[in-house]
């Protein structure tokens, strides 16, 4: 069989190559600014090591040349990613959204990128997400809730990753925390109801599996009953947070049908309280004349409830902005300044 050699003429690529614009690098900036490469690097990475006027000059030249540092190269060189990982139960909750907004604002101003992952409300599921964030180079972590999984503690100790927890107060020296005492907050709330004369209470709680926040509130609920020698039965209805408004309304229907003598409903979130109040109107129950309702979290819409529900309040933004932090309880008839249940440990 005869074969033929096919010769394909080379294309003239020189013209096209000339049109490809080379990306500006740090050397170009240094030459244009009349400084060393090291000075350019410090201007971007260690601002305090360069005089303000010189840094401004370098940044102006860099901007005119269209130069921006390569994040990957910078991370490799400095062995830092400038990424902070956040592990939260869900983004489908106004409270966590507000917390993230404040955290993102502060971290961004400090030059950090915030990476958010969710794990549900079970603290036992935190480990996998923490490991993924560390594997991807997170410089530090913010976790919601107590760190009760020994695997998480061992991993952050091994990797020497700075970690802080929030939303729950962790009373030990191993992990810094900025949170509040869920148990104390609920004791204050329920004790107030007892002082008003309520003896038949029902709590609407969120998911408790691996959820130290809900567990602490439920424990405080029953401990208050025992401390006041109340013999009437108290009940807890556990719900998910999937459609909390509707779930709160459904729980109120259950309370009205199964526990008709209930005089106060303690809601572990304002979302549940919103649904409860809506259902009370449908059931022709007057609040607070026929039944009292409390909420928790001070969500934006809480002040629009009619009547406003008593709440354990705290301000999310103070967690990362302005110490000292304050906590207080608000009731329809008055504002009472009580001992703070918001705590910090470092």
Coordinates of C-alpha atoms in Angstrom, one line a residue, residues 23-319:
X23 CA 0.0 40.6 32.0
X24 CA 1.5 43.3 34.1
X25 CA 3.6 41.8 36.9
X26 CA 5.2 43.2 40.1
X27 CA 8.5 43.9 38.3
X28 CA 6.7 46.2 35.9
X29 CA 5.1 48.1 38.8
X30 CA 8.4 48.4 40.5
X31 CA 10.1 49.9 37.4
X32 CA 7.3 52.3 36.8
X33 CA 7.2 53.5 40.4
X34 CA 11.0 53.7 40.7
X35 CA 11.1 51.3 43.7
X36 CA 12.2 47.8 44.4
X37 CA 10.1 44.7 43.9
X38 CA 10.2 44.2 47.7
X39 CA 8.7 47.7 48.3
X40 CA 5.8 46.9 46.0
X41 CA 5.3 43.6 47.8
X42 CA 5.3 45.3 51.2
X43 CA 2.9 48.0 49.9
X44 CA 0.3 45.4 49.1
X45 CA 1.0 42.8 51.9
X46 CA 2.5 44.7 54.8
X47 CA 1.0 48.3 54.6
X48 CA 2.5 49.3 58.0
X49 CA 6.0 48.7 56.7
X50 CA 5.8 51.4 54.0
X51 CA 5.3 55.1 54.5
X52 CA 1.8 56.3 53.6
X53 CA 2.9 58.6 50.7
X54 CA 5.1 55.9 49.2
X55 CA 2.4 53.2 49.5
X56 CA -0.1 55.6 47.9
X57 CA 2.4 56.2 45.0
X58 CA 2.9 52.5 44.4
X59 CA -0.8 51.7 44.5
X60 CA -1.5 54.5 42.1
X61 CA 1.1 53.2 39.6
X62 CA -0.2 49.7 40.1
X63 CA -3.8 50.8 39.4
X64 CA -2.8 52.7 36.3
X65 CA -1.0 49.6 34.9
X66 CA -4.0 47.4 35.8
X67 CA -1.9 45.3 38.2
X68 CA -3.5 43.3 41.0
X69 CA -1.7 40.7 43.1
X70 CA -2.3 37.0 42.3
X71 CA -4.2 35.6 45.3
X72 CA -2.9 32.1 44.8
X73 CA 0.7 33.2 44.5
X74 CA 0.4 35.4 47.5
X75 CA -1.1 32.6 49.6
X76 CA 1.7 30.2 48.5
X77 CA 4.3 32.8 49.3
X78 CA 2.9 33.8 52.7
X79 CA 1.5 30.4 53.6
X80 CA -1.8 32.2 54.3
X81 CA -5.0 32.2 52.2
X82 CA -6.7 35.2 54.0
X83 CA -9.8 33.0 54.0
X84 CA -11.9 32.6 57.1
X85 CA -14.3 29.6 57.2
X86 CA -17.7 29.9 58.9
X87 CA -19.8 26.8 59.8
X88 CA -23.4 27.7 60.6
X89 CA -26.5 25.5 60.9
X90 CA -28.4 27.1 58.1
X91 CA -28.6 30.2 55.9
X92 CA -32.4 30.0 55.9
X93 CA -32.7 31.9 59.2
X94 CA -32.8 35.7 59.6
X95 CA -30.6 35.5 62.8
X96 CA -27.7 33.8 61.1
X97 CA -28.0 36.1 58.1
X98 CA -27.6 39.1 60.3
X99 CA -24.7 37.6 62.1
X100 CA -23.0 36.7 58.8
X101 CA -23.5 40.2 57.5
X102 CA -21.8 41.8 60.4
X103 CA -19.0 39.2 60.4
X104 CA -18.4 39.6 56.7
X105 CA -18.2 43.4 57.1
X106 CA -15.5 43.2 59.7
X107 CA -13.5 40.5 58.1
X108 CA -13.6 42.2 54.7
X109 CA -12.3 45.4 56.1
X110 CA -9.4 43.4 57.5
X111 CA -8.7 41.9 54.1
X112 CA -10.2 38.4 54.6
X113 CA -12.6 36.5 52.4
X114 CA -15.4 34.7 54.3
X115 CA -16.4 31.2 53.1
X116 CA -19.7 29.9 54.6
X117 CA -20.8 26.3 54.8
X118 CA -23.8 24.8 56.6
X119 CA -24.1 21.7 58.8
X120 CA -27.7 21.6 60.0
X121 CA -28.5 22.0 63.7
X122 CA -26.6 18.8 64.8
X123 CA -23.2 19.7 66.3
X124 CA -22.1 16.1 65.5
X125 CA -22.1 17.0 61.8
X126 CA -19.7 19.9 62.2
X127 CA -16.5 17.9 61.8
X128 CA -16.8 17.1 58.1
X129 CA -17.3 20.8 57.2
X130 CA -14.5 21.9 59.5
X131 CA -12.1 19.4 57.8
X132 CA -13.1 20.6 54.3
X133 CA -12.5 24.2 55.2
X134 CA -9.1 23.4 56.7
X135 CA -8.2 21.3 53.7
X136 CA -9.0 24.2 51.4
X137 CA -6.7 26.5 53.3
X138 CA -8.9 28.4 55.8
X139 CA -6.7 30.5 58.1
X140 CA -9.3 30.6 60.9
X141 CA -12.8 29.3 61.7
X142 CA -16.0 30.7 63.2
X143 CA -18.3 28.0 64.6
X144 CA -21.9 28.3 65.9
X145 CA -22.6 26.4 69.1
X146 CA -20.4 24.5 71.5
X147 CA -17.6 22.3 70.2
X148 CA -18.5 18.9 71.7
X149 CA -17.1 16.6 69.1
X150 CA -13.6 15.5 70.2
X151 CA -12.7 15.0 66.5
X152 CA -13.1 18.7 65.9
X153 CA -11.0 19.6 68.9
X154 CA -8.3 17.2 67.9
X155 CA -8.2 18.5 64.3
X156 CA -8.0 22.2 65.2
X157 CA -5.3 21.4 67.8
X158 CA -3.3 19.4 65.3
X159 CA -3.6 22.0 62.6
X160 CA -3.1 25.0 65.0
X161 CA -6.1 26.8 63.4
X162 CA -7.5 29.8 65.3
X163 CA -11.1 29.0 66.2
X164 CA -13.9 31.0 67.9
X165 CA -17.4 29.9 68.7
X166 CA -20.5 31.9 69.0
X167 CA -24.2 31.8 70.0
X168 CA -23.3 29.6 73.0
X169 CA -21.1 30.4 75.9
X170 CA -18.3 27.8 76.2
X171 CA -17.0 28.0 79.7
X172 CA -13.5 26.6 79.2
X173 CA -10.1 27.8 78.2
X174 CA -9.6 25.5 75.1
X175 CA -11.7 27.5 72.6
X176 CA -12.5 31.2 72.7
X177 CA -16.2 32.0 72.6
X178 CA -18.5 35.0 72.2
X179 CA -22.0 33.8 73.0
X180 CA -24.7 34.0 75.5
X181 CA -25.9 31.6 78.2
X182 CA -29.0 30.0 76.7
X183 CA -29.9 28.4 80.0
X184 CA -29.8 31.6 81.9
X185 CA -31.7 33.5 79.3
X186 CA -34.5 31.0 79.4
X187 CA -34.6 30.8 83.2
X188 CA -35.1 34.6 83.2
X189 CA -37.9 34.4 80.7
X190 CA -39.8 31.5 82.3
X191 CA -39.3 32.8 85.8
X192 CA -40.9 36.1 84.7
X193 CA -44.0 34.1 83.4
X194 CA -44.2 32.2 86.7
X195 CA -44.1 35.5 88.6
X196 CA -47.1 36.6 86.5
X197 CA -49.0 33.6 87.8
X198 CA -48.6 31.2 84.9
X199 CA -48.6 27.5 85.9
X200 CA -49.5 25.7 82.7
X201 CA -46.8 26.3 80.1
X202 CA -45.9 24.7 76.7
X203 CA -42.5 25.3 75.0
X204 CA -42.1 25.2 71.2
X205 CA -38.5 24.2 70.6
X206 CA -36.3 23.7 67.6
X207 CA -34.5 20.4 66.8
X208 CA -32.6 19.1 69.8
X209 CA -30.4 16.4 68.3
X210 CA -26.8 17.6 68.8
X211 CA -28.2 21.2 69.4
X212 CA -26.7 22.5 72.7
X213 CA -28.7 25.7 72.4
X214 CA -32.1 24.1 72.4
X215 CA -31.1 21.5 75.0
X216 CA -30.0 24.2 77.4
X217 CA -33.3 26.1 76.9
X218 CA -35.4 23.0 77.5
X219 CA -33.4 22.2 80.6
X220 CA -34.0 25.7 81.9
X221 CA -37.7 25.4 81.2
X222 CA -38.1 22.3 83.3
X223 CA -35.7 23.4 86.0
X224 CA -37.8 26.6 86.5
X225 CA -40.9 24.5 87.0
X226 CA -39.1 22.3 89.6
X227 CA -37.6 25.3 91.4
X228 CA -41.0 26.8 91.8
X229 CA -42.7 23.6 93.0
X230 CA -45.2 23.7 90.2
X231 CA -47.2 20.5 90.0
X232 CA -49.1 21.2 86.8
X233 CA -47.6 19.4 83.8
X234 CA -45.5 21.3 81.3
X235 CA -44.9 20.2 77.8
X236 CA -42.3 20.6 75.0
X237 CA -43.1 20.4 71.3
X238 CA -40.0 19.9 69.2
X239 CA -40.1 21.2 65.6
X240 CA -37.7 21.6 62.7
X241 CA -36.9 25.0 61.3
X242 CA -38.3 24.1 57.8
X243 CA -41.1 26.6 57.5
X244 CA -41.0 27.9 61.0
X245 CA -44.0 30.2 60.6
X246 CA -46.2 27.4 59.5
X247 CA -44.8 25.1 62.1
X248 CA -45.5 27.5 64.8
X249 CA -49.1 27.8 63.7
X250 CA -49.4 24.0 63.5
X251 CA -48.0 23.7 67.0
X252 CA -50.5 26.2 68.3
X253 CA -53.3 24.2 66.9
X254 CA -51.9 21.1 68.7
X255 CA -51.6 23.0 71.9
X256 CA -55.2 24.3 71.7
X257 CA -56.5 20.7 71.0
X258 CA -54.4 18.7 73.4
X259 CA -53.4 21.2 76.1
X260 CA -56.4 23.6 76.2
X261 CA -55.6 24.8 79.7
X262 CA -52.2 26.2 78.6
X263 CA -51.8 29.9 79.7
X264 CA -48.4 30.7 78.2
X265 CA -46.5 29.4 75.1
X266 CA -42.7 29.8 75.2
X267 CA -41.3 30.0 71.7
X268 CA -37.6 29.3 71.1
X269 CA -37.6 31.6 68.1
X270 CA -39.5 34.6 66.9
X271 CA -40.5 32.7 63.8
X272 CA -42.4 30.2 65.9
X273 CA -44.0 33.0 67.8
X274 CA -45.1 34.7 64.6
X275 CA -46.9 31.5 63.6
X276 CA -48.4 31.1 67.1
X277 CA -49.8 34.6 67.2
X278 CA -51.3 34.2 63.7
X279 CA -53.0 31.0 64.7
X280 CA -54.3 32.5 68.0
X281 CA -56.2 35.1 65.9
X282 CA -57.8 32.3 63.9
X283 CA -58.7 30.5 67.1
X284 CA -60.2 33.7 68.6
X285 CA -57.6 33.6 71.4
X286 CA -56.7 37.0 72.7
X287 CA -53.0 37.7 73.5
X288 CA -52.2 38.3 76.3
X289 CA -55.7 38.2 77.8
X290 CA -56.4 34.5 77.0
X291 CA -52.9 33.3 76.5
X292 CA -49.3 34.7 76.7
X293 CA -46.7 34.2 74.0
X294 CA -42.9 34.7 74.2
X295 CA -40.3 34.8 71.5
X296 CA -36.5 34.7 71.2
X297 CA -33.9 36.3 68.9
X298 CA -35.2 39.8 68.4
X299 CA -35.6 39.3 64.6
X300 CA -36.5 42.4 62.6
X301 CA -40.1 41.6 62.3
X302 CA -40.6 41.0 66.0
X303 CA -41.4 44.7 66.7
X304 CA -44.3 44.4 64.2
X305 CA -46.1 41.6 66.0
X306 CA -49.3 42.6 67.6
X307 CA -48.9 42.5 70.5
X308 CA -45.1 42.3 70.6
X309 CA -44.0 39.2 72.2
X310 CA -41.7 39.2 75.3
X311 CA -38.2 38.3 74.2
X312 CA -34.7 37.5 75.3
X313 CA -32.8 40.0 73.2
X314 CA -29.3 40.4 72.0
X315 CA -27.6 42.4 69.3
X316 CA -25.7 40.3 66.8
X317 CA -23.5 43.1 65.5
X318 CA -21.9 43.7 68.9
X319 CA -20.4 40.3 68.7

